Short mmCIF file of C-alpha atoms and ligand atoms in Angstrom, two decimals:
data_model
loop_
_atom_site.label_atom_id
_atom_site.label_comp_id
_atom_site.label_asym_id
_atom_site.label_seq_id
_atom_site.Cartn_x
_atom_site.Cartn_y
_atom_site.Cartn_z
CA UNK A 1 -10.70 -63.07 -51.18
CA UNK A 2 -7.45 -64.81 -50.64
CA UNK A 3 -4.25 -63.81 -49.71
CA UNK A 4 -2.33 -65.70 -52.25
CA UNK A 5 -4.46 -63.48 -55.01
CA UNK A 6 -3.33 -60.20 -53.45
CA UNK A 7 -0.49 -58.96 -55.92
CA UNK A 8 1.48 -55.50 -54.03
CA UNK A 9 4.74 -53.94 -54.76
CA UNK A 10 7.09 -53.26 -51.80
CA UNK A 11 6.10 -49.30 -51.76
CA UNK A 12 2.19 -50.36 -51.68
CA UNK A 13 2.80 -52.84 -48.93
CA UNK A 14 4.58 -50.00 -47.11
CA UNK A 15 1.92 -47.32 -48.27
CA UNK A 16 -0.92 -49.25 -46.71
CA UNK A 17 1.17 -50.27 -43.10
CA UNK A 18 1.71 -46.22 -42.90
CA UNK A 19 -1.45 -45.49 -43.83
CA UNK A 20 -3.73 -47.74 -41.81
CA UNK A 21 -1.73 -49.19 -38.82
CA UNK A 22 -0.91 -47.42 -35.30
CA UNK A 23 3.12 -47.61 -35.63
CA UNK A 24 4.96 -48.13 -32.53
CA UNK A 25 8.15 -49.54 -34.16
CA UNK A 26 11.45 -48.06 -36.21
CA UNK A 27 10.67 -50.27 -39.19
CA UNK A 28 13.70 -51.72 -41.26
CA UNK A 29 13.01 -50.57 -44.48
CA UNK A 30 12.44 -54.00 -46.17
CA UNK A 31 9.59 -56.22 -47.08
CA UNK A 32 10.58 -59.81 -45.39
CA UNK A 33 9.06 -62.36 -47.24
CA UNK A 34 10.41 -65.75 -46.19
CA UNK A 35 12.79 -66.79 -43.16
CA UNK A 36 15.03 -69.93 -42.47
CA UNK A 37 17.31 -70.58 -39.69
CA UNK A 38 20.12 -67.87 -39.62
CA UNK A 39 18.06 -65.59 -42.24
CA UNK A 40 15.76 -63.07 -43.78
CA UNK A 41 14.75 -63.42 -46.84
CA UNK A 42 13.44 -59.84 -48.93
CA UNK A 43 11.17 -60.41 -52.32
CA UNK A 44 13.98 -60.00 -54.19
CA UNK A 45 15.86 -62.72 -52.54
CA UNK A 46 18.54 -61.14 -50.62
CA UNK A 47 19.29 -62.87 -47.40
CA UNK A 48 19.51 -60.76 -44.13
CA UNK A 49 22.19 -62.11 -41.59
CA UNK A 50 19.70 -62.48 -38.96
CA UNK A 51 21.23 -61.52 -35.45
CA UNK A 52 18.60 -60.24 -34.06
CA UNK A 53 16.18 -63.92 -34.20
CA UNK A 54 12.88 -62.09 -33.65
CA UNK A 55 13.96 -60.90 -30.52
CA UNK A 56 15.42 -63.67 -29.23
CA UNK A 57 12.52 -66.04 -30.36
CA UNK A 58 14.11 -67.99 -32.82
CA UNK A 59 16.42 -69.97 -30.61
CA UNK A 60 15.96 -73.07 -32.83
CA UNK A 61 16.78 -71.14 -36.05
CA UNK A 62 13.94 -69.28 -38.43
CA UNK A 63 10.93 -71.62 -39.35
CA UNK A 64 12.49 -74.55 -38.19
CA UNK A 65 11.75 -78.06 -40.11
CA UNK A 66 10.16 -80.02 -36.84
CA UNK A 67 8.15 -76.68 -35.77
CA UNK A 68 7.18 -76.25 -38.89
CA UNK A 69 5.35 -79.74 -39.27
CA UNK A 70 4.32 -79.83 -35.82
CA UNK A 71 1.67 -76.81 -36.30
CA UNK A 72 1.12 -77.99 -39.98
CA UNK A 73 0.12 -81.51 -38.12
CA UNK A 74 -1.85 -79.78 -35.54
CA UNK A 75 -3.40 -77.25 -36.84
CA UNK A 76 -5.89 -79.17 -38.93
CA UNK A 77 -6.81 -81.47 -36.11
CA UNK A 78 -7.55 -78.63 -33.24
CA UNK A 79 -6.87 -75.02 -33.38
CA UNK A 80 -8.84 -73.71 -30.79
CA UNK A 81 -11.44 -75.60 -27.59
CA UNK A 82 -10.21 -73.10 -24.58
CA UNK A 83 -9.21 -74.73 -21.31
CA UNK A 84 -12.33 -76.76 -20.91
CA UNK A 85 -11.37 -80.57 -22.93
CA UNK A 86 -8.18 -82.05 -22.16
CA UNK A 87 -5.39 -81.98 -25.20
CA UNK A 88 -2.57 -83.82 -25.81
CA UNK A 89 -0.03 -80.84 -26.74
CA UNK A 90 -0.95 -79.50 -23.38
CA UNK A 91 0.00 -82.59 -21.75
CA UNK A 92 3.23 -83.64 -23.45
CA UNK A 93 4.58 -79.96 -23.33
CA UNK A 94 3.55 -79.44 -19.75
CA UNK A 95 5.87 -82.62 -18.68
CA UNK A 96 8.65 -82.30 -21.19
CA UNK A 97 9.42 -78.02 -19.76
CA UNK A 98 8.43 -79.33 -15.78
CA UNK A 99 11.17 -82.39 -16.30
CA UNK A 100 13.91 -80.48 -18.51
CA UNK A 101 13.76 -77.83 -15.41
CA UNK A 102 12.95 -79.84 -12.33
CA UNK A 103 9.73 -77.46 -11.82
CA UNK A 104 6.53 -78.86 -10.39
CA UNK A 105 3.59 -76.86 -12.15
CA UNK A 106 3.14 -74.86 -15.34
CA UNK A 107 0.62 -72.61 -16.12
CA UNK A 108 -0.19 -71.67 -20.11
CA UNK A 109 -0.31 -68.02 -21.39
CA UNK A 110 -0.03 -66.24 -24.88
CA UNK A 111 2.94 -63.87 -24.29
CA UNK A 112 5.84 -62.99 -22.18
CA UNK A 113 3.74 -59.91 -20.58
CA UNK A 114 1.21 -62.23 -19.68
CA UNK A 115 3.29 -64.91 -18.30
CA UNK A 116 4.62 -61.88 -16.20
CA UNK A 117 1.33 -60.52 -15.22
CA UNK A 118 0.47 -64.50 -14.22
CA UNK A 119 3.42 -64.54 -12.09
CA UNK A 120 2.95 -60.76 -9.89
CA UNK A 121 -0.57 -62.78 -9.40
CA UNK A 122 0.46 -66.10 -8.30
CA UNK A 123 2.87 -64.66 -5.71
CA UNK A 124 -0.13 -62.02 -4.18
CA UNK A 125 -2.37 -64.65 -3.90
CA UNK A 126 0.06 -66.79 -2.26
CA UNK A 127 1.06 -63.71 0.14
CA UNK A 128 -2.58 -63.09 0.74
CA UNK A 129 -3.31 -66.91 1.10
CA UNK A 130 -0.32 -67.22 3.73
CA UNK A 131 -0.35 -63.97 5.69
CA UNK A 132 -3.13 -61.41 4.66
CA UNK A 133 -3.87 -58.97 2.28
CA UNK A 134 -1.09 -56.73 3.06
CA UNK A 135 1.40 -59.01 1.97
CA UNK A 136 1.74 -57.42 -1.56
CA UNK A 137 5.02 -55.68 -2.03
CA UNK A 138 7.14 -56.57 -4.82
CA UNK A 139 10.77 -55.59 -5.38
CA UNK A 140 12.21 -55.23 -8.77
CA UNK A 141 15.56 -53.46 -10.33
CA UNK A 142 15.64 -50.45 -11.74
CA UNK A 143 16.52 -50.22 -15.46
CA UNK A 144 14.42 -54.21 -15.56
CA UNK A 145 12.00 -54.61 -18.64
CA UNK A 146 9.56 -56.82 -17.64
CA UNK A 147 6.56 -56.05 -20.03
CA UNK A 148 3.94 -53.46 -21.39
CA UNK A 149 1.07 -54.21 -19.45
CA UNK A 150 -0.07 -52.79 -16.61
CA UNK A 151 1.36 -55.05 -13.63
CA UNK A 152 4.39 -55.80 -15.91
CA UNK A 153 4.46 -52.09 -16.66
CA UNK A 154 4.61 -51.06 -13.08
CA UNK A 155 7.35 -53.91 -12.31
CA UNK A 156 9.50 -52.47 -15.35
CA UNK A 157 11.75 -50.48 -12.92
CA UNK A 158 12.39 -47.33 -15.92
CA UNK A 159 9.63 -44.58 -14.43
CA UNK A 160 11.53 -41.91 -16.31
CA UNK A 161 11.17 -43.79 -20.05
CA UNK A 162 9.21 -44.41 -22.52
CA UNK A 163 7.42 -47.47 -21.62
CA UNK A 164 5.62 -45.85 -18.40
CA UNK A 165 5.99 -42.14 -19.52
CA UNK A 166 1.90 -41.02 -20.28
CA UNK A 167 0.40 -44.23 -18.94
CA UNK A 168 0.48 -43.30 -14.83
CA UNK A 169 -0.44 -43.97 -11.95
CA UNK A 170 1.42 -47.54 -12.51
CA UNK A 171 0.08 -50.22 -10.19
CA UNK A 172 0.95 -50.01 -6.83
CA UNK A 173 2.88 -52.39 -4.65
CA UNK A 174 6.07 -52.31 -6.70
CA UNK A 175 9.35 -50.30 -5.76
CA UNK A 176 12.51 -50.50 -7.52
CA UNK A 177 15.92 -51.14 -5.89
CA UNK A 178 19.69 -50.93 -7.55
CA UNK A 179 20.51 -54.15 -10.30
CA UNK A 180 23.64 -55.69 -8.44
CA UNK A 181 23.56 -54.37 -5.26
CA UNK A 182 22.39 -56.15 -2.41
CA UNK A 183 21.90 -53.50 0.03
CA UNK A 184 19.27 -52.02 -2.25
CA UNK A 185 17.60 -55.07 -2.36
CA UNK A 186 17.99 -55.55 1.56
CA UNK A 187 17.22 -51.64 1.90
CA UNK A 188 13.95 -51.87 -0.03
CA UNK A 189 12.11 -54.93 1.95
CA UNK A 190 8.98 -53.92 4.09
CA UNK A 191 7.12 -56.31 6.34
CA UNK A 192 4.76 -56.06 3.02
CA UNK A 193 7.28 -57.66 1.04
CA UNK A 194 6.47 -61.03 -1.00
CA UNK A 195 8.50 -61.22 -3.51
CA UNK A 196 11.63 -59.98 -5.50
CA UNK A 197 11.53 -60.11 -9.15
CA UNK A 198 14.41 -59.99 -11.27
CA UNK A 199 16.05 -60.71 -15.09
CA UNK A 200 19.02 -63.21 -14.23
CA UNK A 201 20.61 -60.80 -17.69
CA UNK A 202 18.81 -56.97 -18.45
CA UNK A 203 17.91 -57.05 -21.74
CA UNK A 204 16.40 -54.09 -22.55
CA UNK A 205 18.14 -52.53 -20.18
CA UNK A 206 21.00 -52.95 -21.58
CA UNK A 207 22.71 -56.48 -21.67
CA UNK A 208 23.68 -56.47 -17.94
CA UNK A 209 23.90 -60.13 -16.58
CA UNK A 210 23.46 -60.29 -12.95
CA UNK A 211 27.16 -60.74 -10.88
CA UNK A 212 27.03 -64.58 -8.73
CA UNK A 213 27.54 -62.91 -5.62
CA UNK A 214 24.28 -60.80 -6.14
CA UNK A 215 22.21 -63.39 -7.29
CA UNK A 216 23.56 -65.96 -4.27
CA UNK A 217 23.45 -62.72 -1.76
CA UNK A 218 19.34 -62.18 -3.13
CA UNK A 219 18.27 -65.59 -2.88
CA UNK A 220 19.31 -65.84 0.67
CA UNK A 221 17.84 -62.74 1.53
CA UNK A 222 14.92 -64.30 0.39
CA UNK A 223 15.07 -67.45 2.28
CA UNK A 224 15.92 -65.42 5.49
CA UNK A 225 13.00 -63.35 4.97
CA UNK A 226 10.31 -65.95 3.84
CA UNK A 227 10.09 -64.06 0.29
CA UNK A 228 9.43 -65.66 -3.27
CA UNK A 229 11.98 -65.46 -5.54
CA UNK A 230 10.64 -65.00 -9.15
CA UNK A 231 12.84 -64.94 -12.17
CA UNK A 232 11.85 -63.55 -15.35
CA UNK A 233 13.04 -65.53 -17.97
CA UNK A 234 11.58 -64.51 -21.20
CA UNK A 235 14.77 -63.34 -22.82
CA UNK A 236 16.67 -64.95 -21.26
CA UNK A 237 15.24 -68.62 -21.09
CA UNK A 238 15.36 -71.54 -23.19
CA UNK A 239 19.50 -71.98 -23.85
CA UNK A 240 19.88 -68.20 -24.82
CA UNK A 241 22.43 -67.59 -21.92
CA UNK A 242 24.34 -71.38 -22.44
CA UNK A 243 21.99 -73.03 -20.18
CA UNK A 244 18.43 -74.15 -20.27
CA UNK A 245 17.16 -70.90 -18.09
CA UNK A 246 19.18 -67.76 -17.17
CA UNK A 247 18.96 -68.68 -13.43
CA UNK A 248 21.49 -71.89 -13.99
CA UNK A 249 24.15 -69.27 -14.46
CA UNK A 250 23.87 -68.87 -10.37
CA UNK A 251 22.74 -71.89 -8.59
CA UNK A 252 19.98 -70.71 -6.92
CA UNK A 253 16.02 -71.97 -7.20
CA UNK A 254 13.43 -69.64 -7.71
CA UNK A 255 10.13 -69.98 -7.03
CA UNK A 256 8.44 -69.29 -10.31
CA UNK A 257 9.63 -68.28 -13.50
CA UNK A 258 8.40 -66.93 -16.52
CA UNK A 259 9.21 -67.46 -20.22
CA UNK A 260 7.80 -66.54 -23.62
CA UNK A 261 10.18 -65.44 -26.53
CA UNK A 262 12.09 -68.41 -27.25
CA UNK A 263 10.03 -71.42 -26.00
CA UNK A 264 7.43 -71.27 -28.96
CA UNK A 265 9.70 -71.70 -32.16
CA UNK A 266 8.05 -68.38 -33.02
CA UNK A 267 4.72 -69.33 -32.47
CA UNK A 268 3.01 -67.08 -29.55
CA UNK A 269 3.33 -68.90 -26.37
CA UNK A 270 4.31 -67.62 -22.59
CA UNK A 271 4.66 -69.65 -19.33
CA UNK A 272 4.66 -69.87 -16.00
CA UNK A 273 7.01 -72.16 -13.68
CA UNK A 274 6.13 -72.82 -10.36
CA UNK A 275 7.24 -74.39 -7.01
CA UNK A 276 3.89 -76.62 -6.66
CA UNK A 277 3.28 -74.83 -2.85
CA UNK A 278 3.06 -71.89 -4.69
CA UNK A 279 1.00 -72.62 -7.43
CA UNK A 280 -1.50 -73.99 -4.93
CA UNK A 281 -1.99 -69.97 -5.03
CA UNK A 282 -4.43 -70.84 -7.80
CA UNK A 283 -7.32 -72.61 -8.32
CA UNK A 284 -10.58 -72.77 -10.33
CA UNK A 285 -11.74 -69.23 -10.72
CA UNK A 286 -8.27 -67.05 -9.64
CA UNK A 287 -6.73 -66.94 -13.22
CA UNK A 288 -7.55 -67.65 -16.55
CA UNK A 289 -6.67 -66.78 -20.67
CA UNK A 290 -8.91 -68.17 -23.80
CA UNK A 291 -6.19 -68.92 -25.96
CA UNK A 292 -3.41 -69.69 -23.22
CA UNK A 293 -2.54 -73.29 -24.29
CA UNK A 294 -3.37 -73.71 -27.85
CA UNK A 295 -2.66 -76.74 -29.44
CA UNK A 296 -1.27 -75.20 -31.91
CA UNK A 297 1.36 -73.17 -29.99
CA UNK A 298 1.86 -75.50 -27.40
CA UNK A 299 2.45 -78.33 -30.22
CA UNK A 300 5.04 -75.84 -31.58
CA UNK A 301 6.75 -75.59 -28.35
CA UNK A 302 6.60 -78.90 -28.09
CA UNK A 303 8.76 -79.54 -31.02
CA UNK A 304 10.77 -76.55 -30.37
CA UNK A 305 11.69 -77.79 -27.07
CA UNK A 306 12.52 -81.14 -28.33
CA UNK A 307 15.40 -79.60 -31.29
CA UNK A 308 17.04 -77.15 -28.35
CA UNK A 309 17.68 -80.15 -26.17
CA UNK A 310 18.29 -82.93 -29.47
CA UNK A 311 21.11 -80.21 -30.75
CA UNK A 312 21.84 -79.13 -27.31
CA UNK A 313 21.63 -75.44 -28.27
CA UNK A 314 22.51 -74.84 -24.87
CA UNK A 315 26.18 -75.96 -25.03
CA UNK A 316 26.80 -74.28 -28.80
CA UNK A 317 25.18 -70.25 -27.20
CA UNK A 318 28.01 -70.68 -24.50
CA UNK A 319 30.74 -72.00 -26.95
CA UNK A 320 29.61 -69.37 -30.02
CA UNK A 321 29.30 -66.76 -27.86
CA UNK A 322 32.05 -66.97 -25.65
CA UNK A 323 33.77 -66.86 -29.27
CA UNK A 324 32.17 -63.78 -30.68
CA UNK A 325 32.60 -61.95 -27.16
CA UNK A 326 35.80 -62.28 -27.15
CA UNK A 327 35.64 -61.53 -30.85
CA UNK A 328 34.31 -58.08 -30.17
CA UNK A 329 36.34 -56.98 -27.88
CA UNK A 330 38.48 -55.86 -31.52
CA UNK A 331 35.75 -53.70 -32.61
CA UNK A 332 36.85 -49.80 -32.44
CA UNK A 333 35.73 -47.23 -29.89
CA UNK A 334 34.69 -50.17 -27.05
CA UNK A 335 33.43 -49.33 -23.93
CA UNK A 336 32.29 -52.58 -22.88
CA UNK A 337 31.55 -55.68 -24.40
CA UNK A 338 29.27 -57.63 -22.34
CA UNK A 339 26.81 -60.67 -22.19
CA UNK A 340 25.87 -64.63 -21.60
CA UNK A 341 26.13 -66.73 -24.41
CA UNK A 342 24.46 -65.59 -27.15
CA UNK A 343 22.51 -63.09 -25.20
CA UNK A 344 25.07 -60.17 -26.23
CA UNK A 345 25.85 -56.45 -26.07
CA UNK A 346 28.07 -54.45 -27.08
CA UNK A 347 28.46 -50.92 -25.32
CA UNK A 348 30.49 -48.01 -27.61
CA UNK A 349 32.24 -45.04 -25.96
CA UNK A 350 30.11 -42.72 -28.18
CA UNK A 351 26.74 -42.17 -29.14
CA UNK A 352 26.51 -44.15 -32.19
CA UNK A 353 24.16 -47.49 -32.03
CA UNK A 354 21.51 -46.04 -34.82
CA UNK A 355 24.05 -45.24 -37.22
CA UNK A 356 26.00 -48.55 -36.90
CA UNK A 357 22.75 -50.10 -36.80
CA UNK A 358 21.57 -49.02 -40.32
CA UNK A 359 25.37 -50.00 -41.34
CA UNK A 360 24.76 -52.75 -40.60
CA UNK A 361 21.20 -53.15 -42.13
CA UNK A 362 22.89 -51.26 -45.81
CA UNK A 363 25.27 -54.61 -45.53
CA UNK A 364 22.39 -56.96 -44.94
CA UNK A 365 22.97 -57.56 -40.74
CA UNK A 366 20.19 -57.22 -38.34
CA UNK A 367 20.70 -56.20 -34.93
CA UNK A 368 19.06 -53.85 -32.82
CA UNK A 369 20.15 -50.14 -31.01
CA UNK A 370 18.95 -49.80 -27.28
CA UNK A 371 20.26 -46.47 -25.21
CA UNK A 372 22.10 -45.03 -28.23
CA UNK A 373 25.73 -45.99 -27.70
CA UNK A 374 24.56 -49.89 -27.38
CA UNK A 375 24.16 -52.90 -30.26
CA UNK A 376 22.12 -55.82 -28.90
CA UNK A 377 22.97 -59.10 -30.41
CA UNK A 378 20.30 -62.35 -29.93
CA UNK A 379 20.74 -64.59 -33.06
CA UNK A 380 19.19 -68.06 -33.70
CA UNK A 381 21.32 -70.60 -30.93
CA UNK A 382 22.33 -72.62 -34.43
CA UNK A 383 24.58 -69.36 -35.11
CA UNK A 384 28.14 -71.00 -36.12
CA UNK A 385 31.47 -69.35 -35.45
CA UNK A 386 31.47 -68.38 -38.97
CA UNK A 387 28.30 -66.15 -38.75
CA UNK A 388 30.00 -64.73 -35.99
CA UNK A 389 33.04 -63.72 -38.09
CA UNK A 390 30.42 -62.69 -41.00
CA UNK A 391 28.62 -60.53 -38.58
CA UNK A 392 31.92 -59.00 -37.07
CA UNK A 393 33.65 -57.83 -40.52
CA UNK A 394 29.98 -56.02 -41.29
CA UNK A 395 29.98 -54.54 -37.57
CA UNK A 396 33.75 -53.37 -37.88
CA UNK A 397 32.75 -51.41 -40.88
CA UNK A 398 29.38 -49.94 -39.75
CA UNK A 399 31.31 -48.69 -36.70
CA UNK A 400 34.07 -47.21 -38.32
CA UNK A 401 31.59 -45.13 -41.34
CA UNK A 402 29.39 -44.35 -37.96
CA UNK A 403 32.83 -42.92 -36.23
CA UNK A 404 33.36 -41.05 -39.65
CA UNK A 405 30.42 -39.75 -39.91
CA UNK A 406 30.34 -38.52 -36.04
CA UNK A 407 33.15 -37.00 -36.99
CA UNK A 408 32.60 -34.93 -40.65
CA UNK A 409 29.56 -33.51 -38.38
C1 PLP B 501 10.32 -59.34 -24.18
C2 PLP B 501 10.31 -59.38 -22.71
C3 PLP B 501 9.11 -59.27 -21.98
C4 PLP B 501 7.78 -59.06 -22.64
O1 PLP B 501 7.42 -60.11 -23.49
P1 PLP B 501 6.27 -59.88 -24.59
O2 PLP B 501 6.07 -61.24 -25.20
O3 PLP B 501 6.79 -58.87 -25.56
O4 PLP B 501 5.07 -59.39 -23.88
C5 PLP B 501 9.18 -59.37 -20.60
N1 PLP B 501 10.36 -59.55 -19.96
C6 PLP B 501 11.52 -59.65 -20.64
C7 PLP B 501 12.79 -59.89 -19.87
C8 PLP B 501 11.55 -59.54 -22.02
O5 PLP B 501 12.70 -59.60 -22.68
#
């Protein structure tokens, strides 16, 4: 059997996902067939405005040309060896993210989870390494998303959600102290303490970027206090926020950072950054993935890597979004309109994000809803000023039928 020879309508394709597969997800209700750079493409050919880019994967635009023929180059030469040979792909990529971000050491995983779960590892091992096993305590902010496994399930400060609600006892080690406010932070260190971990922007949580003064004030508690400073990036890396990582914003050096999302062109790829005295944390033996490092993925990043800094995607998130920010401000009903380049949220005064979210989807925008009154934004970096305008017109009119319809109920 071969895919190509499989002939469905849309309603069996949906029949069989509803049937057969554990669904975790709101589903939009369309079948996407085919995606390029600022769209979504159904199987009858209407495009989708596409501002939500995967979830802020598709920096470099959908299925972009040099990603593209990077994994159609590699992929018939090695797909798979594990960790064992040496590969090219590994190699270039590994100098081309160290060099673009003046890190020492990277270590390969498949996910942005992972890449967190890598990272609450390196810096135990280097607290246990250093100063004993009690050095384990890691501080993170409440309303953080950091992941749905168990480590970066326990670090996700939201113990009243979703994400950790039926899955308890978390991991311990972890306590959770106030996003922007330093005296938390300062409150919540122990003699145990080894690390703070933070998201330079909450994405999940909400689009809050982190103020200067908080992210100065943290890193100096941490150089006071001899604790790691670990940034998770996987959101907000790769020129999402205007510059290459999140943390440029604030001019302060972590010690590691993590990234996923946007680094692989879409491919599944996650990474640690490290400080090289603390990746001396590990060594043959401590930590290790089968697929972490593929060719194939790391060949993708590779070329997606190479188009963010070519187009400098970097400089157009801060200019486009700075433009649609201010943009938004026009929308009705505003509470807030917040963000970092094209990293982008929008906060109404009234409980509405669903309904303006499947306004949006009737008029053929994507975005996505997060703590119902809020519209996340993350579309491709290549987004022009005029998608922004496109994608404004269709958000002023899903807000105002959502207001309407609030207000016939
Ligand atoms: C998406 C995300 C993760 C988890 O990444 P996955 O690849 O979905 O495991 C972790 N942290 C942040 C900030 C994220 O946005």
């Amino acid at each position: 059997m071969q895919l190509s020879d499989v002939k469905l309508t849309v309603q069996e394709v949906m029949d069989l996902t509803n049937k057969y597969m554990i669904e975790t997800y709101q589903r939009f209700p369309f079948l996407a067939v085919k995606a390029k750079g600022m769209y979504l493409y159904d199987e009858e050919g209407h495009a989708y405005l596409d501002f939500y880019g995967g979830i802020a994967v598709n920096n470099a635009g959908s299925c972009n040309e040099k990603v593209v023929s990077a994994v159609r180059d590699q992929v018939g030469d090695i797909m798979h060896t594990f960790n064992y040979p040496y590969t090219i792909p590994q190699a270039v990529l590994a100098e081309l993210v160290c060099e673009t971000l003046g890190m020492d050491k990277i270590f390969y995983q498949n996910s942005g989870t992972e890449a967190n779960e890598a990272m609450i590892k390196m810096a135990r091992k280097y607290g246990t390494d250093r100063f004993g096993p009690e050095k384990y305590h890691i501080i993170t902010a409440r309303n953080s998303f950091h992941g749905r496994t168990y480590g970066a399930m326990s670090a996700t400060g939201q113990p009243d959600n979703a994400c950790q609600l039926g899955f308890k006892p978390m991991v311990p080690g972890f306590s959770y102290a106030e996003f922007n406010n330093l005296d938390s932070f300062r409150e919540a260190v122990t003699e145990n303490t080894i690390a703070i971990m933070l998201e330079p922007v909450q994405g999940e949580g909400g689009v809050r970027p982190a103020t200067k003064e908080f992210m100065q004030g943290i890193q100096k508690l941490c150089d006071e206090k001899g604790i790691l400073l670990l940034i998770d990036e996987i959101q907000t890396g790769w020129c999402r926020t205007g510059k290459m990582m999140g943390y440029m914003n604030y001019d302060v050096k972590p010690d590691i950072i993590s990234m996923a999302k946007g680094l692989g062109g879409g491919m599944p790829i996650g990474a640690i950054c490290a400080k090289k005295e603390v990746a001396a944390a590990f060594n043959p033996g401590s930590h290790g993935t089968t697929y972490g490092g593929s060719p194939v993925c790391c060949a993708a990043a590779y070329a997606q890597v190479s188009e963010l800094l070519e187009k400098e995607l970097d400089k157009n998130a801060k200019e486009v979004g700075d433009y649609f920010m201010k943009k938004l401000a026009a929308l009705p009903n505003i509470r807030e309109v917040r963000g970092k380049g094209l990293l982008v949220g929008v906060e109404f005064d009234f409980p509405g994000a669903a309904a303006i979210k499947h306004g949006c989807l009737d008029r053929r925008l994507l975005v996505t809803a997060i703590g119902g009154n809020i519209i996340r934004m993350v579309p491709p970096l290549i987004a022009t000023k005029k998608d922004c305008d496109t994608a404004f017109e269709i958000l002023k009119a899903s807000v105002e039928e959502a207001l309407k319809e609030e207000k016939d109920r």
